mmCIF file of C-alpha atoms in Angstrom:
data_model
loop_
_atom_site.group_PDB
_atom_site.id
_atom_site.type_symbol
_atom_site.label_atom_id
_atom_site.label_comp_id
_atom_site.label_asym_id
_atom_site.label_seq_id
_atom_site.Cartn_x
_atom_site.Cartn_y
_atom_site.Cartn_z
ATOM 1 C CA MET A 538 -0.012 0.117 -0.057
ATOM 2 C CA LYS A 539 1.497 3.359 -1.093
ATOM 3 C CA ARG A 540 2.377 5.582 1.733
ATOM 4 C CA TYR A 541 2.403 8.957 -0.393
ATOM 5 C CA MET A 542 -0.414 10.541 -2.483
ATOM 6 C CA SER A 543 1.003 12.273 -5.637
ATOM 7 C CA PHE A 544 -0.345 15.777 -6.983
ATOM 8 C CA ARG A 545 0.637 17.354 -10.462
ATOM 9 C CA ASN A 546 -0.738 19.515 -13.231
ATOM 10 C CA LYS A 547 -0.692 18.431 -16.899
ATOM 11 C CA ASN A 548 2.885 20.141 -17.552
ATOM 12 C CA GLU A 549 4.182 18.990 -14.313
ATOM 13 C CA SER A 550 5.272 22.651 -13.451
ATOM 14 C CA ILE A 551 3.840 22.006 -10.135
ATOM 15 C CA SER A 552 3.812 18.702 -8.098
ATOM 16 C CA PHE A 553 4.036 17.510 -4.543
ATOM 17 C CA GLN A 554 3.718 14.363 -2.361
ATOM 18 C CA ILE A 555 2.026 14.167 0.875
ATOM 19 C CA GLU A 556 1.441 11.442 3.313
ATOM 20 C CA LYS A 557 -1.897 9.656 3.249
ATOM 21 C CA ARG A 558 -1.628 9.942 7.277
ATOM 22 C CA SER A 559 -1.190 13.864 7.113
ATOM 23 C CA VAL A 560 -4.169 13.756 4.650
ATOM 24 C CA PHE A 561 -6.541 11.876 7.460
ATOM 25 C CA VAL A 562 -5.093 14.291 10.102
ATOM 26 C CA ILE A 563 -5.545 17.514 8.205
ATOM 27 C CA SER A 564 -9.289 16.503 7.203
ATOM 28 C CA PHE A 565 -10.260 15.386 10.684
ATOM 29 C CA LEU A 566 -8.351 18.486 12.213
ATOM 30 C CA THR A 567 -10.773 20.529 9.558
ATOM 31 C CA LEU A 568 -13.782 18.795 10.293
ATOM 32 C CA PHE A 569 -13.577 19.241 13.959
ATOM 33 C CA LEU A 570 -12.636 22.865 13.747
ATOM 34 C CA LEU A 571 -15.948 23.628 11.936
ATOM 35 C CA LEU A 572 -17.951 21.788 14.416
ATOM 36 C CA PHE A 573 -16.406 23.445 17.321
ATOM 37 C CA PHE A 574 -16.841 26.577 15.462
ATOM 38 C CA VAL A 575 -20.542 25.971 15.083
ATOM 39 C CA VAL A 576 -20.950 24.927 18.558
ATOM 40 C CA GLY A 577 -18.705 27.581 20.382
ATOM 41 C CA THR A 578 -20.386 30.283 18.184
ATOM 42 C CA GLY A 579 -23.526 29.181 20.015
ATOM 43 C CA LEU A 580 -22.479 29.366 23.589
ATOM 44 C CA GLY A 581 -22.673 32.401 25.770
ATOM 45 C CA ASP A 582 -25.067 34.163 27.790
ATOM 46 C CA THR A 583 -27.685 33.291 25.128
ATOM 47 C CA ARG A 584 -27.248 29.633 24.245
ATOM 48 C CA ILE A 585 -28.139 28.716 20.667
ATOM 49 C CA ALA A 586 -28.323 25.497 19.242
ATOM 50 C CA PRO A 587 -25.876 24.638 16.441
ATOM 51 C CA ILE A 588 -28.534 24.011 13.880
ATOM 52 C CA GLU A 589 -30.021 27.608 14.579
ATOM 53 C CA VAL A 590 -26.278 28.738 14.315
ATOM 54 C CA ILE A 591 -26.062 27.312 10.864
ATOM 55 C CA ARG A 592 -29.296 28.553 9.667
ATOM 56 C CA THR A 593 -28.504 32.182 10.975
ATOM 57 C CA ILE A 594 -24.952 32.050 9.224
ATOM 58 C CA PHE A 595 -26.591 31.272 5.970
ATOM 59 C CA GLY A 596 -29.705 33.596 6.394
ATOM 60 C CA THR A 597 -32.389 31.233 6.527
ATOM 61 C CA GLY A 598 -33.322 31.338 10.459
ATOM 62 C CA SER A 599 -36.089 33.002 12.146
ATOM 63 C CA GLY A 600 -34.046 36.237 12.820
ATOM 64 C CA GLU A 601 -34.388 35.891 16.327
ATOM 65 C CA TYR A 602 -30.798 35.356 16.801
ATOM 66 C CA ASP A 603 -29.407 37.484 13.616
ATOM 67 C CA PHE A 604 -27.794 40.469 15.781
ATOM 68 C CA ILE A 605 -26.291 38.095 18.253
ATOM 69 C CA VAL A 606 -24.718 35.795 15.947
ATOM 70 C CA GLN A 607 -23.956 37.989 12.609
ATOM 71 C CA ASN A 608 -22.876 41.233 14.703
ATOM 72 C CA LEU A 609 -21.587 39.804 17.928
ATOM 73 C CA ARG A 610 -20.116 36.295 17.792
ATOM 74 C CA LEU A 611 -19.504 35.385 14.242
ATOM 75 C CA PRO A 612 -16.849 38.259 13.359
ATOM 76 C CA ARG A 613 -15.019 37.506 16.725
ATOM 77 C CA ALA A 614 -14.823 33.847 16.213
ATOM 78 C CA ILE A 615 -13.923 34.125 12.631
ATOM 79 C CA VAL A 616 -11.152 36.528 13.624
ATOM 80 C CA ALA A 617 -9.920 34.340 16.405
ATOM 81 C CA LEU A 618 -9.546 31.510 13.888
ATOM 82 C CA LEU A 619 -7.976 33.817 11.378
ATOM 83 C CA VAL A 620 -5.435 35.470 13.977
ATOM 84 C CA GLY A 621 -4.318 31.807 15.288
ATOM 85 C CA ALA A 622 -3.971 30.401 11.615
ATOM 86 C CA ALA A 623 -1.610 33.319 11.014
ATOM 87 C CA LEU A 624 0.365 32.884 14.054
ATOM 88 C CA GLY A 625 0.359 29.249 13.925
ATOM 89 C CA VAL A 626 2.026 29.310 10.297
ATOM 90 C CA SER A 627 4.323 32.370 11.126
ATOM 91 C CA GLY A 628 5.936 30.238 14.162
ATOM 92 C CA ALA A 629 6.000 27.060 11.831
ATOM 93 C CA ILE A 630 8.042 29.421 9.247
ATOM 94 C CA LEU A 631 10.450 30.669 11.859
ATOM 95 C CA GLN A 632 11.185 27.373 13.631
ATOM 96 C CA GLY A 633 11.893 26.021 9.784
ATOM 97 C CA ILE A 634 14.196 28.916 9.093
ATOM 98 C CA ILE A 635 16.105 28.910 12.315
ATOM 99 C CA ARG A 636 15.863 25.333 12.976
ATOM 100 C CA ASN A 637 15.080 25.829 16.555
ATOM 101 C CA PRO A 638 12.084 24.314 18.022
ATOM 102 C CA LEU A 639 11.911 27.373 20.272
ATOM 103 C CA ALA A 640 11.468 30.182 17.895
ATOM 104 C CA SER A 641 8.564 32.002 17.480
ATOM 105 C CA PRO A 642 7.182 35.451 16.717
ATOM 106 C CA ASP A 643 6.734 36.519 20.240
ATOM 107 C CA ILE A 644 10.364 35.336 21.218
ATOM 108 C CA ILE A 645 12.538 36.508 18.527
ATOM 109 C CA GLY A 646 11.223 40.288 18.642
ATOM 110 C CA ILE A 647 8.617 40.517 15.780
ATOM 111 C CA THR A 648 5.572 40.665 18.262
ATOM 112 C CA GLY A 649 8.037 43.302 20.196
ATOM 113 C CA GLY A 650 8.306 45.613 17.435
ATOM 114 C CA ALA A 651 4.611 45.540 16.987
ATOM 115 C CA SER A 652 3.944 46.131 20.456
ATOM 116 C CA VAL A 653 6.358 49.226 20.932
ATOM 117 C CA ALA A 654 4.579 50.881 18.056
ATOM 118 C CA ALA A 655 1.220 49.874 19.304
ATOM 119 C CA VAL A 656 1.903 51.304 22.531
ATOM 120 C CA SER A 657 3.527 54.358 20.851
ATOM 121 C CA PHE A 658 0.372 54.942 19.218
ATOM 122 C CA ILE A 659 -2.223 54.628 22.106
ATOM 123 C CA THR A 660 0.279 56.577 24.359
ATOM 124 C CA TYR A 661 1.061 59.570 21.923
ATOM 125 C CA LEU A 662 -1.508 59.655 19.112
ATOM 126 C CA SER A 663 -4.608 58.172 20.156
ATOM 127 C CA GLY A 664 -6.390 61.537 20.731
ATOM 128 C CA ALA A 665 -5.036 63.367 17.516
ATOM 129 C CA VAL A 666 -5.311 60.311 15.030
ATOM 130 C CA SER A 667 -8.200 57.927 14.570
ATOM 131 C CA ILE A 668 -7.623 54.434 16.462
ATOM 132 C CA LYS A 669 -8.305 52.606 13.398
ATOM 133 C CA LEU A 670 -4.908 53.313 12.202
ATOM 134 C CA LEU A 671 -3.723 51.121 14.974
ATOM 135 C CA PRO A 672 -3.457 47.923 13.106
ATOM 136 C CA LEU A 673 -1.161 49.998 10.467
ATOM 137 C CA ALA A 674 1.123 50.758 13.301
ATOM 138 C CA ALA A 675 1.346 47.610 14.686
ATOM 139 C CA ILE A 676 2.305 46.050 11.144
ATOM 140 C CA ALA A 677 5.022 48.980 10.692
ATOM 141 C CA GLY A 678 6.296 47.817 13.874
ATOM 142 C CA ALA A 679 6.546 44.485 13.366
ATOM 143 C CA ILE A 680 8.251 44.876 9.883
ATOM 144 C CA THR A 681 10.762 47.302 11.315
ATOM 145 C CA ALA A 682 11.611 45.103 14.023
ATOM 146 C CA SER A 683 12.233 41.996 11.855
ATOM 147 C CA LEU A 684 14.236 44.381 9.139
ATOM 148 C CA LEU A 685 16.366 45.428 12.088
ATOM 149 C CA ILE A 686 16.837 41.896 13.185
ATOM 150 C CA TYR A 687 17.765 40.789 9.633
ATOM 151 C CA VAL A 688 20.289 43.689 9.085
ATOM 152 C CA LEU A 689 22.004 43.099 12.279
ATOM 153 C CA SER A 690 22.214 39.419 11.685
ATOM 154 C CA TRP A 691 23.949 39.923 8.263
ATOM 155 C CA ARG A 692 27.785 39.014 7.669
ATOM 156 C CA ASP A 693 27.973 37.279 4.447
ATOM 157 C CA GLY A 694 24.662 35.926 4.723
ATOM 158 C CA VAL A 695 22.339 35.435 7.573
ATOM 159 C CA THR A 696 22.674 32.296 9.463
ATOM 160 C CA PRO A 697 19.873 30.872 11.916
ATOM 161 C CA MET A 698 22.130 31.074 15.106
ATOM 162 C CA ARG A 699 22.754 34.851 14.486
ATOM 163 C CA LEU A 700 19.048 35.398 13.797
ATOM 164 C CA VAL A 701 17.691 34.058 16.815
ATOM 165 C CA LEU A 702 20.523 35.538 19.316
ATOM 166 C CA ILE A 703 19.815 39.016 17.702
ATOM 167 C CA GLY A 704 16.219 38.528 17.591
ATOM 168 C CA ILE A 705 16.099 37.734 21.488
ATOM 169 C CA GLY A 706 18.191 40.572 22.279
ATOM 170 C CA ILE A 707 15.940 42.805 20.008
ATOM 171 C CA SER A 708 13.015 41.533 21.820
ATOM 172 C CA ALA A 709 14.378 42.228 25.185
ATOM 173 C CA ALA A 710 15.019 45.940 24.214
ATOM 174 C CA MET A 711 11.587 46.247 22.658
ATOM 175 C CA SER A 712 9.963 45.089 26.156
ATOM 176 C CA ALA A 713 11.992 47.424 28.003
ATOM 177 C CA ALA A 714 10.937 50.331 25.709
ATOM 178 C CA THR A 715 7.442 49.123 25.774
ATOM 179 C CA THR A 716 7.695 49.193 29.864
ATOM 180 C CA LEU A 717 9.117 52.402 29.915
ATOM 181 C CA MET A 718 6.258 54.047 28.073
ATOM 182 C CA LEU A 719 3.655 52.162 30.181
ATOM 183 C CA VAL A 720 5.607 53.656 33.271
ATOM 184 C CA MET A 721 5.424 57.117 31.661
ATOM 185 C CA SER A 722 2.136 57.258 30.067
ATOM 186 C CA PRO A 723 -1.303 58.520 31.744
ATOM 187 C CA PHE A 724 -3.559 55.979 33.545
ATOM 188 C CA PHE A 725 -5.912 55.689 30.910
ATOM 189 C CA SER A 726 -3.696 55.174 28.012
ATOM 190 C CA ALA A 727 -1.652 52.496 30.371
ATOM 191 C CA GLY A 728 -4.947 50.797 30.589
ATOM 192 C CA GLN A 729 -5.663 50.497 26.686
ATOM 193 C CA ALA A 730 -2.200 49.409 26.260
ATOM 194 C CA TYR A 731 -1.952 46.904 28.819
ATOM 195 C CA ILE A 732 -5.233 45.014 27.313
ATOM 196 C CA TRP A 733 -3.598 45.229 23.653
ATOM 197 C CA LEU A 734 -0.322 43.619 24.926
ATOM 198 C CA THR A 735 -2.442 40.661 26.703
ATOM 199 C CA GLY A 736 -4.238 40.104 23.450
ATOM 200 C CA SER A 737 -7.556 39.969 22.872
ATOM 201 C CA VAL A 738 -10.455 39.820 20.020
ATOM 202 C CA TYR A 739 -13.006 41.586 22.210
ATOM 203 C CA GLY A 740 -15.273 43.727 19.974
ATOM 204 C CA ALA A 741 -13.829 42.394 16.739
ATOM 205 C CA SER A 742 -16.053 43.357 13.640
ATOM 206 C CA TRP A 743 -16.326 42.680 10.219
ATOM 207 C CA GLU A 744 -14.020 45.492 9.432
ATOM 208 C CA ASP A 745 -11.176 43.476 11.257
ATOM 209 C CA VAL A 746 -12.357 40.064 9.322
ATOM 210 C CA TYR A 747 -11.731 40.985 5.717
ATOM 211 C CA PRO A 748 -8.297 42.410 5.679
ATOM 212 C CA LEU A 749 -6.700 39.637 7.820
ATOM 213 C CA LEU A 750 -8.735 37.149 5.752
ATOM 214 C CA ALA A 751 -7.271 38.699 2.772
ATOM 215 C CA VAL A 752 -3.719 38.546 4.421
ATOM 216 C CA ASN A 753 -4.264 34.725 5.298
ATOM 217 C CA LEU A 754 -5.716 33.776 1.589
ATOM 218 C CA LEU A 755 -2.587 35.407 -0.016
ATOM 219 C CA PHE A 756 0.498 34.604 2.308
ATOM 220 C CA ILE A 757 -0.549 31.150 3.517
ATOM 221 C CA PRO A 758 -0.629 29.597 0.080
ATOM 222 C CA LEU A 759 2.477 31.409 -0.603
ATOM 223 C CA ALA A 760 3.927 29.816 2.265
ATOM 224 C CA LEU A 761 3.146 26.508 0.890
ATOM 225 C CA PHE A 762 4.590 27.076 -2.238
ATOM 226 C CA TYR A 763 8.024 27.824 -0.304
ATOM 227 C CA ALA A 764 7.428 24.705 1.661
ATOM 228 C CA LYS A 765 10.037 22.718 -0.499
ATOM 229 C CA ALA A 766 12.486 25.318 0.381
ATOM 230 C CA LEU A 767 11.837 25.008 4.094
ATOM 231 C CA ASN A 768 12.480 21.274 3.658
ATOM 232 C CA VAL A 769 15.837 21.789 1.823
ATOM 233 C CA GLN A 770 16.862 24.215 4.422
ATOM 234 C CA GLU A 771 16.418 21.807 7.456
ATOM 235 C CA LEU A 772 19.316 19.867 6.077
ATOM 236 C CA GLY A 773 21.533 23.015 6.564
ATOM 237 C CA ASP A 774 22.822 25.793 4.685
ATOM 238 C CA GLU A 775 25.673 23.921 3.120
ATOM 239 C CA ILE A 776 23.806 21.022 1.847
ATOM 240 C CA ALA A 777 20.678 23.129 0.567
ATOM 241 C CA THR A 778 23.153 25.404 -1.007
ATOM 242 C CA GLY A 779 24.707 22.086 -2.860
ATOM 243 C CA LEU A 780 21.260 20.976 -3.800
ATOM 244 C CA GLY A 781 20.962 24.261 -5.800
ATOM 245 C CA ALA A 782 18.895 25.839 -3.379
ATOM 246 C CA THR A 783 19.244 29.854 -3.396
ATOM 247 C CA VAL A 784 19.304 29.694 0.673
ATOM 248 C CA GLN A 785 19.486 33.307 1.289
ATOM 249 C CA LYS A 786 16.748 34.363 -1.278
ATOM 250 C CA HIS A 787 14.531 31.723 0.161
ATOM 251 C CA ARG A 788 15.289 32.771 3.926
ATOM 252 C CA PHE A 789 14.712 36.730 3.201
ATOM 253 C CA VAL A 790 11.293 35.735 1.421
ATOM 254 C CA LEU A 791 9.969 32.999 4.134
ATOM 255 C CA SER A 792 11.007 35.699 6.716
ATOM 256 C CA PHE A 793 8.730 38.200 5.236
ATOM 257 C CA ILE A 794 5.773 35.826 4.857
ATOM 258 C CA SER A 795 6.436 35.191 8.552
ATOM 259 C CA VAL A 796 6.300 38.637 9.584
ATOM 260 C CA VAL A 797 3.421 39.518 7.485
ATOM 261 C CA LEU A 798 1.308 36.849 8.944
ATOM 262 C CA ALA A 799 2.379 37.714 12.690
ATOM 263 C CA GLY A 800 1.927 41.363 12.068
ATOM 264 C CA SER A 801 -1.426 41.286 10.506
ATOM 265 C CA ALA A 802 -2.451 38.944 13.412
ATOM 266 C CA VAL A 803 -1.039 41.027 16.219
ATOM 267 C CA SER A 804 -2.297 44.270 14.498
ATOM 268 C CA VAL A 805 -5.964 43.036 14.937
ATOM 269 C CA ALA A 806 -5.850 40.894 18.354
ATOM 270 C CA GLY A 807 -2.837 42.532 20.122
ATOM 271 C CA ALA A 808 0.246 40.601 21.458
ATOM 272 C CA ILE A 809 -1.431 37.089 21.902
ATOM 273 C CA GLY A 810 1.541 35.128 23.074
ATOM 274 C CA PHE A 811 3.003 31.392 22.452
ATOM 275 C CA VAL A 812 0.399 30.531 19.646
ATOM 276 C CA GLY A 813 3.454 30.441 17.296
ATOM 277 C CA LEU A 814 5.640 28.151 19.784
ATOM 278 C CA ILE A 815 2.752 25.739 20.461
ATOM 279 C CA ALA A 816 0.865 25.126 17.362
ATOM 280 C CA PRO A 817 3.883 24.133 15.132
ATOM 281 C CA HIS A 818 4.830 21.427 17.967
ATOM 282 C CA ILE A 819 1.385 19.853 18.216
ATOM 283 C CA ALA A 820 1.335 20.089 14.396
ATOM 284 C CA ARG A 821 4.629 18.107 14.059
ATOM 285 C CA LYS A 822 3.480 15.465 16.285
ATOM 286 C CA LEU A 823 0.507 14.623 14.241
ATOM 287 C CA VAL A 824 1.728 15.039 10.933
ATOM 288 C CA GLY A 825 5.856 14.917 10.735
ATOM 289 C CA ARG A 826 8.210 17.080 9.618
ATOM 290 C CA PRO A 827 7.570 17.810 6.101
ATOM 291 C CA PHE A 828 6.623 21.395 5.874
ATOM 292 C CA GLY A 829 3.675 21.019 3.341
ATOM 293 C CA SER A 830 1.573 19.335 5.696
ATOM 294 C CA LEU A 831 3.004 20.878 8.755
ATOM 295 C CA LEU A 832 2.147 24.400 7.662
ATOM 296 C CA LEU A 833 -1.403 23.376 6.820
ATOM 297 C CA ALA A 834 -1.695 21.463 10.452
ATOM 298 C CA SER A 835 -0.281 24.332 12.311
ATOM 299 C CA ALA A 836 -2.879 27.037 10.702
ATOM 300 C CA LEU A 837 -5.605 24.674 11.989
ATOM 301 C CA ILE A 838 -4.540 24.054 15.561
ATOM 302 C CA GLY A 839 -3.300 27.875 15.836
ATOM 303 C CA GLY A 840 -7.054 28.757 15.201
ATOM 304 C CA LEU A 841 -8.261 26.160 17.171
ATOM 305 C CA LEU A 842 -6.137 27.113 20.313
ATOM 306 C CA VAL A 843 -7.200 31.094 19.685
ATOM 307 C CA PHE A 844 -10.647 29.911 19.326
ATOM 308 C CA THR A 845 -10.907 28.088 22.264
ATOM 309 C CA ALA A 846 -8.976 30.566 24.409
ATOM 310 C CA ASP A 847 -11.198 33.355 23.411
ATOM 311 C CA LEU A 848 -14.505 30.958 24.053
ATOM 312 C CA ILE A 849 -13.338 30.248 27.422
ATOM 313 C CA ALA A 850 -12.519 33.954 28.115
ATOM 314 C CA ARG A 851 -15.921 34.973 27.246
ATOM 315 C CA THR A 852 -17.943 32.475 28.642
ATOM 316 C CA ALA A 853 -16.126 30.767 31.977
ATOM 317 C CA PHE A 854 -16.314 34.140 33.619
ATOM 318 C CA TYR A 855 -19.225 35.776 32.238
ATOM 319 C CA PRO A 856 -20.228 39.016 32.856
ATOM 320 C CA LEU A 857 -16.354 39.431 32.708
ATOM 321 C CA ASP A 858 -14.596 39.146 29.467
ATOM 322 C CA ILE A 859 -11.035 38.049 30.124
ATOM 323 C CA PRO A 860 -8.576 38.766 27.309
ATOM 324 C CA ALA A 861 -7.720 35.576 25.217
ATOM 325 C CA GLY A 862 -3.892 36.181 25.623
ATOM 326 C CA VAL A 863 -4.110 35.385 29.278
ATOM 327 C CA PHE A 864 -4.948 31.694 28.417
ATOM 328 C CA THR A 865 -2.569 31.314 25.617
ATOM 329 C CA ALA A 866 0.088 32.802 27.891
ATOM 330 C CA GLY A 867 -0.784 30.439 30.676
ATOM 331 C CA VAL A 868 -0.451 27.354 28.816
ATOM 332 C CA GLY A 869 2.307 28.467 26.454
ATOM 333 C CA ALA A 870 4.709 29.616 29.405
ATOM 334 C CA LEU A 871 4.224 26.021 30.775
ATOM 335 C CA PHE A 872 4.873 24.459 27.369
ATOM 336 C CA PHE A 873 8.109 26.564 26.870
ATOM 337 C CA LEU A 874 9.634 25.690 30.573
ATOM 338 C CA TYR A 875 8.890 21.913 29.290
ATOM 339 C CA LEU A 876 10.668 22.360 25.641
ATOM 340 C CA LEU A 877 13.508 23.942 27.305
ATOM 341 C CA PHE A 878 14.065 21.291 29.842
ATOM 342 C CA ARG A 879 13.182 18.279 26.998
ATOM 343 C CA ASN A 880 15.992 20.334 24.732
ATOM 344 C CA ARG A 881 18.530 21.257 27.754
ATOM 345 C CA HIS A 882 21.029 18.928 26.407
ATOM 346 C CA ASP A 883 21.343 20.701 22.824
ATOM 347 C CA LEU A 884 21.094 24.120 24.535
#
């Protein structure tokens, strides 16, 4: 029995293989996520049966739950899924580029750059400029931090070790700058900034869904297109170069994809931590190391993690609405310590 399934177009310009086990796992995750999405959207102060949720989504319901589902819960749920998917894929790419299981957007400084820009915006510009421009500021901060990391890491090319070490240093500097601004900012601005830094999809609307959906639909397939480059880079720079791969070019493009995905997610939901670290690890346990299936599984698991965290945040402590980042950070910190302990001999 064949272990792999092959796919190719007529002129064979595009071809790839995927394990049958990975197809089964990804299909199961997709179906489970859809089911959980419908059930979770119906949970809350007003409980709605799954069949009513489906009818309301497709516009065939009685109209009784239209406002609750269409305006309050559905955009928030979709944003949670998209944010988690973007962070999961971004983390998987970084772990592949750096060849380090501890890499993620929040650990090597990408989220830190977005945080500095967002807190600066809230502290100094929120009264003079529309708050709707906050996502653009966060994305600009993430891109600026990543370019700084990349430039400082360059010496006849960028190596994974220099990238991660300089990234951790930039992350620490960004964290210090953010803390300094919080201490010096007015009380109201500091409160807003703390909520953003914790990470939450509270108040998400359809205006948040559309740009985030566009980024995911464009850059996740682009990441899948470069999955072969990630597989080759895992062999090491010298072997990858010997096989004809343009390592530095692919590394820059993949880094850019990772930054855009992480920056867009953080710009909408704030600094939700550790999803980019946890999701690829769970995905790797389920589908193995090939990046074609790993990226898809990371997207699904990342979406499931953020959606679950937000579901707990808005239902378990009602009427309080706890930021989802509290739960991802709590689980993620323990998971990070576990990874450090498991890989202690390699550090």
